């Protein structure tokens, strides 16, 4: 089971870069790493996904080292609206079933003025 | 995501009642999921369906059942609701051609269920 470990909470200020690291020591060969964002009383929303090295899109970057045992979500210049819970998810369709699609408690990010 | 809808959005019921939560999607996805979320916790997978004829139990299926009436519809039932099933329930879909190998999920707005 690809268990993930993230910090429970983080605090930041507007305009700063925020890096949230997720540990997934027993990641399988076919597993992708996906990050979701969730606002209160809303469903999680896809942010970014990667397999190895670095992925960047319009909202975030994802850094994955060569051993893939961890990953870091990087949010550049956060604003108050980035206050949310961020989940790291490890799994894939062909890697052993959906029991691997388990959301942990996530990281609660609070952005302050 | 407006392409995934859930009804009702809120429901209060009593212990022992049968409850059905419905999910519809217009994304054309073949895979659908039901999750529950308890306050301050992450999501836990209840059931998932690869297509109309393929339904599988997730992490916490006891006390729940599902029905995949069509590719676009996936319902969750609580046959006899109990108070510890009070939670926020989310439906999700995945599986467009582009995402087939990476399983990106798209979530509905959630149903807040309270069992008294």
PDB file of C-alpha atoms in Angstrom:
ATOM      1  CA  UNK A   1       0.000   0.000   0.000  1.00  0.00           C
ATOM      2  CA  UNK A   2       1.488   3.308  -1.088  1.00  0.00           C
ATOM      3  CA  UNK A   3       1.063   5.169   2.203  1.00  0.00           C
ATOM      4  CA  UNK A   4       1.883   8.846   2.079  1.00  0.00           C
ATOM      5  CA  UNK A   5       3.070  11.168   4.817  1.00  0.00           C
ATOM      6  CA  UNK A   6       2.640  14.930   4.725  1.00  0.00           C
ATOM      7  CA  UNK A   7       2.953  17.703   7.310  1.00  0.00           C
ATOM      8  CA  UNK A   8      -0.359  18.287   9.054  1.00  0.00           C
ATOM      9  CA  UNK A   9      -0.257  22.047   8.655  1.00  0.00           C
ATOM     10  CA  UNK A  10       1.795  24.925   7.299  1.00  0.00           C
ATOM     11  CA  UNK A  11       1.622  28.684   7.550  1.00  0.00           C
ATOM     12  CA  UNK A  12       2.791  31.233   5.020  1.00  0.00           C
ATOM     13  CA  UNK A  13       2.340  34.833   4.000  1.00  0.00           C
ATOM     14  CA  UNK A  14       1.080  36.349   0.808  1.00  0.00           C
ATOM     15  CA  UNK A  15       3.692  36.516  -1.917  1.00  0.00           C
ATOM     16  CA  UNK A  16       5.885  33.765  -0.509  1.00  0.00           C
ATOM     17  CA  UNK A  17       6.719  30.473  -2.182  1.00  0.00           C
ATOM     18  CA  UNK A  18       5.339  27.435  -0.384  1.00  0.00           C
ATOM     19  CA  UNK A  19       6.800  23.951  -0.646  1.00  0.00           C
ATOM     20  CA  UNK A  20       4.864  20.964   0.669  1.00  0.00           C
ATOM     21  CA  UNK A  21       6.698  17.652   0.761  1.00  0.00           C
ATOM     22  CA  UNK A  22       5.070  14.242   0.669  1.00  0.00           C
ATOM     23  CA  UNK A  23       6.885  11.019   1.556  1.00  0.00           C
ATOM     24  CA  UNK A  24       5.912   7.794  -0.219  1.00  0.00           C
ATOM     25  CA  UNK A  25       8.657   5.316   0.523  1.00  0.00           C
ATOM     26  CA  UNK A  26       6.976   2.266  -1.012  1.00  0.00           C
ATOM     27  CA  UNK A  27       5.847   3.820  -4.254  1.00  0.00           C
ATOM     28  CA  UNK A  28       5.440   1.236  -7.012  1.00  0.00           C
ATOM     29  CA  UNK A  29       6.911   1.368 -10.486  1.00  0.00           C
ATOM     30  CA  UNK A  30       3.617   2.220 -12.187  1.00  0.00           C
ATOM     31  CA  UNK A  31       2.445   4.759  -9.606  1.00  0.00           C
ATOM     32  CA  UNK A  32       1.914   8.383 -10.502  1.00  0.00           C
ATOM     33  CA  UNK A  33       1.979  11.177  -7.925  1.00  0.00           C
ATOM     34  CA  UNK A  34      -1.016  13.468  -7.930  1.00  0.00           C
ATOM     35  CA  UNK A  35      -1.784  16.523  -5.836  1.00  0.00           C
ATOM     36  CA  UNK A  36      -5.260  17.829  -5.084  1.00  0.00           C
ATOM     37  CA  UNK A  37      -6.490  21.009  -3.430  1.00  0.00           C
ATOM     38  CA  UNK A  38      -9.622  21.165  -1.314  1.00  0.00           C
ATOM     39  CA  UNK A  39     -11.491  24.184  -0.015  1.00  0.00           C
ATOM     40  CA  UNK A  40     -13.963  23.808   2.870  1.00  0.00           C
ATOM     41  CA  UNK A  41     -17.169  22.020   1.888  1.00  0.00           C
ATOM     42  CA  UNK A  42     -15.988  21.490  -1.690  1.00  0.00           C
ATOM     43  CA  UNK A  43     -14.668  18.469  -3.537  1.00  0.00           C
ATOM     44  CA  UNK A  44     -10.939  18.135  -4.099  1.00  0.00           C
ATOM     45  CA  UNK A  45      -9.601  19.722  -7.267  1.00  0.00           C
ATOM     46  CA  UNK A  46      -6.722  18.391  -9.342  1.00  0.00           C
ATOM     47  CA  UNK A  47      -3.595  20.571  -9.215  1.00  0.00           C
ATOM     48  CA  UNK A  48      -0.744  18.661 -10.786  1.00  0.00           C
ATOM     49  CA  UNK A  49       0.515  15.181 -11.561  1.00  0.00           C
ATOM     50  CA  UNK A  50       3.891  13.688 -12.315  1.00  0.00           C
ATOM     51  CA  UNK A  51       5.889  10.507 -12.608  1.00  0.00           C
ATOM     52  CA  UNK A  52       9.489  11.644 -12.301  1.00  0.00           C
ATOM     53  CA  UNK A  53      11.706  14.748 -12.454  1.00  0.00           C
ATOM     54  CA  UNK A  54       9.852  18.055 -12.630  1.00  0.00           C
ATOM     55  CA  UNK A  55       6.431  19.049 -13.865  1.00  0.00           C
ATOM     56  CA  UNK A  56       5.156  22.606 -14.091  1.00  0.00           C
ATOM     57  CA  UNK A  57       1.771  24.007 -14.985  1.00  0.00           C
ATOM     58  CA  UNK A  58       0.083  27.364 -14.635  1.00  0.00           C
ATOM     59  CA  UNK A  59      -0.533  27.016 -10.893  1.00  0.00           C
ATOM     60  CA  UNK A  60       2.236  24.850  -9.428  1.00  0.00           C
ATOM     61  CA  UNK A  61       5.389  22.835  -9.879  1.00  0.00           C
ATOM     62  CA  UNK A  62       6.024  19.279  -8.781  1.00  0.00           C
ATOM     63  CA  UNK A  63       9.529  18.094  -8.008  1.00  0.00           C
ATOM     64  CA  UNK A  64      10.202  14.364  -7.872  1.00  0.00           C
ATOM     65  CA  UNK A  65      13.701  13.056  -7.061  1.00  0.00           C
ATOM     66  CA  UNK A  66      15.216  10.129  -8.919  1.00  0.00           C
ATOM     67  CA  UNK A  67      14.272   7.561  -6.253  1.00  0.00           C
ATOM     68  CA  UNK A  68      10.633   8.813  -6.288  1.00  0.00           C
ATOM     69  CA  UNK A  69      10.281   8.202  -2.559  1.00  0.00           C
ATOM     70  CA  UNK A  70       9.106  11.741  -2.007  1.00  0.00           C
ATOM     71  CA  UNK A  71       7.690  14.643  -3.950  1.00  0.00           C
ATOM     72  CA  UNK A  72       7.399  18.370  -3.353  1.00  0.00           C
ATOM     73  CA  UNK A  73       4.526  20.575  -4.429  1.00  0.00           C
ATOM     74  CA  UNK A  74       5.685  24.132  -4.970  1.00  0.00           C
ATOM     75  CA  UNK A  75       3.212  27.014  -5.009  1.00  0.00           C
ATOM     76  CA  UNK A  76       4.832  30.248  -6.222  1.00  0.00           C
ATOM     77  CA  UNK A  77       3.796  33.561  -4.647  1.00  0.00           C
ATOM     78  CA  UNK A  78       0.798  32.311  -2.678  1.00  0.00           C
ATOM     79  CA  UNK A  79      -2.241  34.468  -2.055  1.00  0.00           C
ATOM     80  CA  UNK A  80      -5.010  34.288   0.542  1.00  0.00           C
ATOM     81  CA  UNK A  81      -7.074  32.208  -1.883  1.00  0.00           C
ATOM     82  CA  UNK A  82      -4.491  29.425  -1.712  1.00  0.00           C
ATOM     83  CA  UNK A  83      -5.567  28.693   1.862  1.00  0.00           C
ATOM     84  CA  UNK A  84      -6.806  25.111   1.581  1.00  0.00           C
ATOM     85  CA  UNK A  85      -5.968  21.494   2.313  1.00  0.00           C
ATOM     86  CA  UNK A  86      -3.518  19.860  -0.069  1.00  0.00           C
ATOM     87  CA  UNK A  87      -3.483  16.100  -0.609  1.00  0.00           C
ATOM     88  CA  UNK A  88      -0.747  13.969  -2.049  1.00  0.00           C
ATOM     89  CA  UNK A  89      -2.029  10.814  -3.716  1.00  0.00           C
ATOM     90  CA  UNK A  90       0.026   7.933  -5.065  1.00  0.00           C
ATOM     91  CA  UNK A  91      -1.495   5.342  -7.331  1.00  0.00           C
ATOM     92  CA  UNK A  92      -2.475   4.451 -10.844  1.00  0.00           C
ATOM     93  CA  UNK A  93      -5.041   2.431 -12.724  1.00  0.00           C
ATOM     94  CA  UNK A  94      -2.782  -0.500 -13.459  1.00  0.00           C
ATOM     95  CA  UNK A  95      -0.833  -0.774 -10.241  1.00  0.00           C
ATOM     96  CA  UNK A  96      -2.857  -3.069  -8.060  1.00  0.00           C
ATOM     97  CA  UNK A  97      -6.316  -1.730  -7.545  1.00  0.00           C
ATOM     98  CA  UNK A  98      -8.002   1.263  -6.121  1.00  0.00           C
ATOM     99  CA  UNK A  99      -7.218   0.401  -2.545  1.00  0.00           C
ATOM    100  CA  UNK A 100      -4.105   2.392  -3.312  1.00  0.00           C
ATOM    101  CA  UNK A 101      -6.099   5.540  -3.980  1.00  0.00           C
ATOM    102  CA  UNK A 102      -6.134   6.663  -0.393  1.00  0.00           C
ATOM    103  CA  UNK A 103      -6.215  10.295   0.602  1.00  0.00           C
ATOM    104  CA  UNK A 104      -4.416  10.948   3.864  1.00  0.00           C
ATOM    105  CA  UNK A 105      -5.322  13.820   6.162  1.00  0.00           C
ATOM    106  CA  UNK A 106      -3.533  16.238   3.849  1.00  0.00           C
ATOM    107  CA  UNK A 107      -1.644  19.423   4.647  1.00  0.00           C
ATOM    108  CA  UNK A 108      -3.671  22.363   5.853  1.00  0.00           C
ATOM    109  CA  UNK A 109      -2.069  25.498   4.399  1.00  0.00           C
ATOM    110  CA  UNK A 110      -2.950  28.850   5.927  1.00  0.00           C
ATOM    111  CA  UNK A 111      -1.852  31.959   4.039  1.00  0.00           C
ATOM    112  CA  UNK A 112      -1.762  35.143   6.084  1.00  0.00           C
ATOM    113  CA  UNK A 113      -1.877  38.788   4.912  1.00  0.00           C
TER     114      UNK A 113
ATOM    115  CA  UNK B   1     -16.720  20.825 -11.231  1.00  0.00           C
ATOM    116  CA  UNK B   2     -20.107  21.465 -12.840  1.00  0.00           C
ATOM    117  CA  UNK B   3     -19.706  18.350 -14.994  1.00  0.00           C
ATOM    118  CA  UNK B   4     -20.194  16.175 -11.900  1.00  0.00           C
ATOM    119  CA  UNK B   5     -23.405  16.774  -9.986  1.00  0.00           C
ATOM    120  CA  UNK B   6     -24.668  15.292  -6.755  1.00  0.00           C
ATOM    121  CA  UNK B   7     -28.154  15.216  -5.281  1.00  0.00           C
ATOM    122  CA  UNK B   8     -29.202  16.034  -2.696  1.00  0.00           C
ATOM    123  CA  UNK B   9     -26.624  18.554  -1.471  1.00  0.00           C
ATOM    124  CA  UNK B  10     -27.822  18.273   2.105  1.00  0.00           C
ATOM    125  CA  UNK B  11     -29.871  15.615   3.842  1.00  0.00           C
ATOM    126  CA  UNK B  12     -30.943  15.021   7.399  1.00  0.00           C
ATOM    127  CA  UNK B  13     -32.398  11.645   8.220  1.00  0.00           C
ATOM    128  CA  UNK B  14     -33.083   9.342  11.133  1.00  0.00           C
ATOM    129  CA  UNK B  15     -31.414   6.148  12.238  1.00  0.00           C
ATOM    130  CA  UNK B  16     -32.710   3.128  10.351  1.00  0.00           C
ATOM    131  CA  UNK B  17     -33.917   5.010   7.279  1.00  0.00           C
ATOM    132  CA  UNK B  18     -32.836   4.064   3.766  1.00  0.00           C
ATOM    133  CA  UNK B  19     -31.019   6.827   1.957  1.00  0.00           C
ATOM    134  CA  UNK B  20     -29.872   7.152  -1.651  1.00  0.00           C
ATOM    135  CA  UNK B  21     -27.325   9.658  -2.847  1.00  0.00           C
ATOM    136  CA  UNK B  22     -27.102  10.217  -6.564  1.00  0.00           C
ATOM    137  CA  UNK B  23     -24.271  11.248  -8.830  1.00  0.00           C
ATOM    138  CA  UNK B  24     -24.379  12.188 -12.494  1.00  0.00           C
ATOM    139  CA  UNK B  25     -21.587  13.202 -14.832  1.00  0.00           C
ATOM    140  CA  UNK B  26     -21.414  14.668 -18.299  1.00  0.00           C
ATOM    141  CA  UNK B  27     -17.670  14.211 -18.755  1.00  0.00           C
ATOM    142  CA  UNK B  28     -18.038  10.941 -20.631  1.00  0.00           C
ATOM    143  CA  UNK B  29     -15.842   9.147 -18.113  1.00  0.00           C
ATOM    144  CA  UNK B  30     -16.111   5.415 -17.570  1.00  0.00           C
ATOM    145  CA  UNK B  31     -14.831   5.286 -13.994  1.00  0.00           C
ATOM    146  CA  UNK B  32     -16.816   6.586 -11.031  1.00  0.00           C
ATOM    147  CA  UNK B  33     -16.157   6.655  -7.288  1.00  0.00           C
ATOM    148  CA  UNK B  34     -17.831   7.323  -3.967  1.00  0.00           C
ATOM    149  CA  UNK B  35     -15.874   8.744  -1.026  1.00  0.00           C
ATOM    150  CA  UNK B  36     -16.769   9.878   2.455  1.00  0.00           C
ATOM    151  CA  UNK B  37     -15.012  12.577   4.420  1.00  0.00           C
ATOM    152  CA  UNK B  38     -15.242  13.056   8.163  1.00  0.00           C
ATOM    153  CA  UNK B  39     -14.399  16.402   9.775  1.00  0.00           C
ATOM    154  CA  UNK B  40     -10.692  17.141   9.707  1.00  0.00           C
ATOM    155  CA  UNK B  41      -9.884  13.917   7.900  1.00  0.00           C
ATOM    156  CA  UNK B  42      -9.049  12.895   4.377  1.00  0.00           C
ATOM    157  CA  UNK B  43     -11.317  11.102   1.947  1.00  0.00           C
ATOM    158  CA  UNK B  44     -11.940   7.383   2.232  1.00  0.00           C
ATOM    159  CA  UNK B  45     -13.019   5.321  -0.742  1.00  0.00           C
ATOM    160  CA  UNK B  46     -16.335   3.488  -0.353  1.00  0.00           C
ATOM    161  CA  UNK B  47     -16.944   1.951  -3.794  1.00  0.00           C
ATOM    162  CA  UNK B  48     -15.667   2.404  -7.303  1.00  0.00           C
ATOM    163  CA  UNK B  49     -16.876   1.319 -10.731  1.00  0.00           C
ATOM    164  CA  UNK B  50     -14.795   0.801 -13.848  1.00  0.00           C
ATOM    165  CA  UNK B  51     -17.891   0.655 -16.041  1.00  0.00           C
ATOM    166  CA  UNK B  52     -21.557  -0.284 -15.826  1.00  0.00           C
ATOM    167  CA  UNK B  53     -20.839  -3.957 -15.232  1.00  0.00           C
ATOM    168  CA  UNK B  54     -17.837  -3.587 -12.956  1.00  0.00           C
ATOM    169  CA  UNK B  55     -18.293  -2.496  -9.339  1.00  0.00           C
ATOM    170  CA  UNK B  56     -15.716  -2.896  -6.608  1.00  0.00           C
ATOM    171  CA  UNK B  57     -15.489  -2.351  -2.886  1.00  0.00           C
ATOM    172  CA  UNK B  58     -13.177   0.303  -1.579  1.00  0.00           C
ATOM    173  CA  UNK B  59     -11.656   0.822   1.827  1.00  0.00           C
ATOM    174  CA  UNK B  60     -14.914   1.206   3.807  1.00  0.00           C
ATOM    175  CA  UNK B  61     -17.809  -0.478   1.978  1.00  0.00           C
ATOM    176  CA  UNK B  62     -19.613  -2.014   4.980  1.00  0.00           C
ATOM    177  CA  UNK B  63     -23.049  -0.472   5.454  1.00  0.00           C
ATOM    178  CA  UNK B  64     -23.153   0.886   1.899  1.00  0.00           C
ATOM    179  CA  UNK B  65     -24.244  -0.354  -1.494  1.00  0.00           C
ATOM    180  CA  UNK B  66     -24.044   1.139  -4.965  1.00  0.00           C
ATOM    181  CA  UNK B  67     -25.738   0.965  -8.307  1.00  0.00           C
ATOM    182  CA  UNK B  68     -24.313   1.971 -11.679  1.00  0.00           C
ATOM    183  CA  UNK B  69     -27.488   2.608 -13.647  1.00  0.00           C
ATOM    184  CA  UNK B  70     -25.689   3.947 -16.702  1.00  0.00           C
ATOM    185  CA  UNK B  71     -22.258   5.171 -17.641  1.00  0.00           C
ATOM    186  CA  UNK B  72     -23.199   8.615 -16.396  1.00  0.00           C
ATOM    187  CA  UNK B  73     -24.966   7.659 -13.158  1.00  0.00           C
ATOM    188  CA  UNK B  74     -23.652   6.108  -9.961  1.00  0.00           C
ATOM    189  CA  UNK B  75     -25.802   5.935  -6.828  1.00  0.00           C
ATOM    190  CA  UNK B  76     -24.794   5.258  -3.238  1.00  0.00           C
ATOM    191  CA  UNK B  77     -27.287   3.729  -0.815  1.00  0.00           C
ATOM    192  CA  UNK B  78     -27.314   3.437   2.936  1.00  0.00           C
ATOM    193  CA  UNK B  79     -29.776   0.617   3.565  1.00  0.00           C
ATOM    194  CA  UNK B  80     -30.232   1.426   7.234  1.00  0.00           C
ATOM    195  CA  UNK B  81     -28.524   4.667   8.173  1.00  0.00           C
ATOM    196  CA  UNK B  82     -26.696   4.982  11.477  1.00  0.00           C
ATOM    197  CA  UNK B  83     -25.286   8.097  13.190  1.00  0.00           C
ATOM    198  CA  UNK B  84     -21.644   7.268  12.471  1.00  0.00           C
ATOM    199  CA  UNK B  85     -22.442   7.537   8.763  1.00  0.00           C
ATOM    200  CA  UNK B  86     -22.869  11.254   9.264  1.00  0.00           C
ATOM    201  CA  UNK B  87     -20.279  12.704   6.901  1.00  0.00           C
ATOM    202  CA  UNK B  88     -19.627  14.589   3.689  1.00  0.00           C
ATOM    203  CA  UNK B  89     -19.960  12.317   0.667  1.00  0.00           C
ATOM    204  CA  UNK B  90     -18.200  12.962  -2.616  1.00  0.00           C
ATOM    205  CA  UNK B  91     -18.656  11.406  -6.004  1.00  0.00           C
ATOM    206  CA  UNK B  92     -15.771  11.491  -8.474  1.00  0.00           C
ATOM    207  CA  UNK B  93     -15.103  10.418 -12.048  1.00  0.00           C
ATOM    208  CA  UNK B  94     -12.035   9.675 -14.112  1.00  0.00           C
ATOM    209  CA  UNK B  95     -11.046   8.065 -17.324  1.00  0.00           C
ATOM    210  CA  UNK B  96     -11.052  10.288 -20.355  1.00  0.00           C
ATOM    211  CA  UNK B  97      -8.739   9.032 -23.044  1.00  0.00           C
ATOM    212  CA  UNK B  98      -6.049  11.549 -22.190  1.00  0.00           C
ATOM    213  CA  UNK B  99      -6.139  10.678 -18.508  1.00  0.00           C
ATOM    214  CA  UNK B 100      -6.620   6.949 -18.830  1.00  0.00           C
ATOM    215  CA  UNK B 101      -3.188   6.014 -17.589  1.00  0.00           C
ATOM    216  CA  UNK B 102      -2.998   8.563 -14.825  1.00  0.00           C
ATOM    217  CA  UNK B 103      -6.435   8.434 -13.252  1.00  0.00           C
ATOM    218  CA  UNK B 104      -6.991  12.103 -12.564  1.00  0.00           C
ATOM    219  CA  UNK B 105     -10.248  12.391 -10.647  1.00  0.00           C
ATOM    220  CA  UNK B 106     -12.889  15.085 -10.964  1.00  0.00           C
ATOM    221  CA  UNK B 107     -15.066  15.583  -7.913  1.00  0.00           C
ATOM    222  CA  UNK B 108     -18.639  16.639  -7.417  1.00  0.00           C
ATOM    223  CA  UNK B 109     -19.675  19.323  -4.906  1.00  0.00           C
ATOM    224  CA  UNK B 110     -20.496  16.840  -2.170  1.00  0.00           C
ATOM    225  CA  UNK B 111     -23.552  15.782  -0.156  1.00  0.00           C
ATOM    226  CA  UNK B 112     -23.674  16.606   3.511  1.00  0.00           C
ATOM    227  CA  UNK B 113     -25.519  13.780   5.274  1.00  0.00           C
ATOM    228  CA  UNK B 114     -26.613  13.918   8.894  1.00  0.00           C
ATOM    229  CA  UNK B 115     -28.046  10.830  10.573  1.00  0.00           C
ATOM    230  CA  UNK B 116     -29.843  11.551  13.824  1.00  0.00           C
TER     231      UNK B 116
END
